[in-house]
Amino acid sequence: MAPTDQDALDEDMMSISFKYKGIYFTKKYTSPEYIDAVEHMEIRDNDVFLVTYPKSGTVWTQQILTLIMNEGHRNGTEQINNMERAPWIENNFHNVDFKSRPSPRLFTSHLPYYLMPKDLRFRMGKVVYVCRNPKDALVSYYHFLRMRPGIKCPENWEKFLDLSISGKVVCGSWFDHVRGWYTHKEDFNILIVKYEEIKKDLRATVRKICKFLDISLDDEAIDIVVEKATFKNMKHDSLANYTFLPNELLDKNKGAFLRKGIVGDWKNLMTVAQSEMFDKVYKEKMGDLPMKITWELNEETAS
Ligand code: A3P
């Protein structure tokens, strides 16, 4: 039987990634052994883990958390980029020695709940889980893949949409990720934050995160966090906006990590039929959960 487009895409996918314990990872950055080791990572009580499905506001929340947790970052005396401040646990790009990092440590992850360090399930450490409406997250993911050299991006949005709904993208399906974390939230010491709620009220979200982390910042410090975490300011903040990544990892000639930063951009890419199909899938997979999704806010540009 002649290969279909779908088979060809799966082959491309398989050439750069591997499937392990239910989801795809990028071969270049990690391995099954490394993923297994993460489960046994020793956790300290004051560790903080930022966890997201890709394109849900990870770098935004990295900026918020690093600013809340580090005065040096807030007052500009510490010139360390956010990827180093909040390293990924499943992709150790810089061979960071997690054990020798001073407390409080901050880590980032796209892992599903069941692959996270086991101790977190005993409510050690804290998890900030950020969730974005899946239509916007997938549109953002599609644009992002176009900036990734060496990754053959599905040639059109429709194909990407099919692949991502069936979980055939790095980090698996949005539905499995969010459902897994949401339904196991009682196991973790966790704060679930929505991208759209940060958009609606950045200051309130900063305060909410401070409360969760038991960090008390005065009004002036909160003002600084809010100011430095706006889309406009992060666009120019080279420690926060991932322009520090080399072009071999992210081709900045093809776009920007901080692309639009709005709620409802899916309307510019999804057809009405695709959106209706997606709503049906959403209902089937998530309909039984009391989760409210904000699909749009009345805004045109990011602030
Ligand atoms: P868009 O591609 O829709 O613009 P992640 O960090 O998880 O990869 O998510 C990236 C998405 O978060 C991008 O979405 C990016 O623009 C958005 N983002 C990053 N910083 C932001 C900010 N300060 N305000 C609003 N959105 C932001």
CSV table of C-alpha atoms in Angstrom, one decimal, residues 150-265:
chain,number,residue,atom,x,y,z
A,150,GLY,CA,16.0,20.3,11.7
A,151,ILE,CA,12.3,19.6,12.5
A,152,LYS,CA,10.2,19.0,9.4
A,153,CYS,CA,7.1,20.8,10.3
A,154,PRO,CA,3.8,19.5,8.9
A,155,GLU,CA,3.3,21.4,5.8
A,156,ASN,CA,0.0,22.9,6.7
A,157,TRP,CA,-2.0,23.7,9.8
A,158,GLU,CA,-4.7,21.0,9.1
A,159,LYS,CA,-2.1,18.3,9.2
A,160,PHE,CA,-0.6,19.7,12.4
A,161,LEU,CA,-4.0,19.9,14.0
A,162,ASP,CA,-4.7,16.2,13.2
A,163,LEU,CA,-1.3,15.1,14.5
A,164,SER,CA,-1.6,17.1,17.7
A,165,ILE,CA,-5.1,15.9,18.5
A,166,SER,CA,-3.8,12.4,18.2
A,167,GLY,CA,-0.8,13.2,20.4
A,168,LYS,CA,1.8,12.7,17.7
A,169,VAL,CA,3.8,15.7,18.6
A,170,VAL,CA,6.5,16.2,21.2
A,171,CYS,CA,4.9,16.2,24.7
A,172,GLY,CA,1.9,14.3,23.4
A,173,SER,CA,-1.7,15.6,23.3
A,174,TRP,CA,-2.9,18.7,25.1
A,175,PHE,CA,-5.9,16.7,26.3
A,176,ASP,CA,-3.8,14.0,28.0
A,177,HIS,CA,-1.4,16.5,29.6
A,178,VAL,CA,-4.1,18.8,31.1
A,179,ARG,CA,-6.5,16.0,32.0
A,180,GLY,CA,-3.7,14.1,33.7
A,181,TRP,CA,-2.5,17.0,35.8
A,182,TYR,CA,-6.0,18.2,36.5
A,183,THR,CA,-7.3,14.9,37.7
A,184,HIS,CA,-4.2,14.2,39.8
A,185,LYS,CA,-4.0,17.7,41.3
A,186,GLU,CA,-4.8,16.4,44.8
A,187,ASP,CA,-1.5,14.3,44.8
A,188,PHE,CA,0.6,17.5,44.4
A,189,ASN,CA,1.1,20.7,46.3
A,190,ILE,CA,-0.1,22.6,43.2
A,191,LEU,CA,-1.4,25.9,42.0
A,192,ILE,CA,-3.2,25.8,38.6
A,193,VAL,CA,-3.0,29.1,36.7
A,194,LYS,CA,-4.6,29.8,33.4
A,195,TYR,CA,-2.8,31.8,30.7
A,196,GLU,CA,-6.0,33.8,30.1
A,197,GLU,CA,-6.3,34.7,33.8
A,198,ILE,CA,-2.7,36.1,33.7
A,199,LYS,CA,-3.7,38.1,30.6
A,200,LYS,CA,-6.8,39.4,32.3
A,201,ASP,CA,-5.1,40.5,35.5
A,202,LEU,CA,-1.3,40.1,35.7
A,203,ARG,CA,-1.0,41.8,39.1
A,204,ALA,CA,-3.6,39.6,40.7
A,205,THR,CA,-1.9,36.5,39.3
A,206,VAL,CA,1.5,37.7,40.6
A,207,ARG,CA,-0.1,38.1,44.1
A,208,LYS,CA,-1.7,34.7,43.9
A,209,ILE,CA,1.6,33.1,43.0
A,210,CYS,CA,3.4,34.9,45.8
A,211,LYS,CA,0.8,33.7,48.3
A,212,PHE,CA,1.2,30.1,47.1
A,213,LEU,CA,5.0,30.3,47.4
A,214,ASP,CA,4.7,32.0,50.8
A,215,ILE,CA,6.8,34.9,49.5
A,216,SER,CA,5.9,38.3,50.7
A,217,LEU,CA,6.8,41.2,48.3
A,218,ASP,CA,6.0,44.8,49.0
A,219,ASP,CA,3.9,46.8,46.6
A,220,GLU,CA,7.0,48.3,44.9
A,221,ALA,CA,8.5,44.8,44.3
A,222,ILE,CA,5.1,43.6,42.9
A,223,ASP,CA,5.1,46.6,40.6
A,224,ILE,CA,8.5,45.6,39.2
A,225,VAL,CA,7.4,42.0,38.6
A,226,VAL,CA,4.3,43.2,36.8
A,227,GLU,CA,6.2,45.8,34.7
A,228,LYS,CA,8.9,43.3,33.7
A,229,ALA,CA,6.5,40.6,32.8
A,230,THR,CA,4.4,42.5,30.3
A,231,PHE,CA,4.6,41.2,26.7
A,232,LYS,CA,5.9,44.6,25.6
A,233,ASN,CA,8.8,44.6,28.1
A,234,MET,CA,9.6,40.9,27.7
A,235,LYS,CA,9.9,41.4,23.9
A,236,HIS,CA,13.0,43.5,24.7
A,237,ASP,CA,14.3,41.6,27.7
A,238,SER,CA,17.0,39.4,26.3
A,239,LEU,CA,17.3,37.4,29.5
A,240,ALA,CA,13.6,36.4,29.3
A,241,ASN,CA,12.5,36.2,25.7
A,242,TYR,CA,14.7,33.3,24.5
A,243,THR,CA,16.5,35.3,21.9
A,244,PHE,CA,19.5,34.1,23.8
A,245,LEU,CA,19.0,30.6,22.2
A,246,PRO,CA,21.4,30.0,19.2
A,247,ASN,CA,19.9,29.9,15.7
A,248,GLU,CA,20.6,26.1,15.6
A,249,LEU,CA,17.9,25.7,18.2
A,250,LEU,CA,15.6,28.5,17.3
A,251,ASP,CA,15.8,30.3,14.0
A,252,LYS,CA,15.0,33.9,14.9
A,253,ASN,CA,14.8,34.8,11.2
A,254,LYS,CA,11.6,32.8,10.9
A,255,GLY,CA,9.7,34.3,13.8
A,256,ALA,CA,9.7,35.2,17.4
A,257,PHE,CA,9.2,33.2,20.5
A,258,LEU,CA,7.1,36.0,21.9
A,259,ARG,CA,4.9,36.0,18.8
A,260,LYS,CA,1.5,37.7,19.6
A,261,GLY,CA,0.7,36.9,23.2
A,262,ILE,CA,-3.0,37.2,22.9
A,263,VAL,CA,-6.1,35.2,23.6
A,264,GLY,CA,-8.2,34.1,20.6
A,265,ASP,CA,-5.5,34.1,17.9
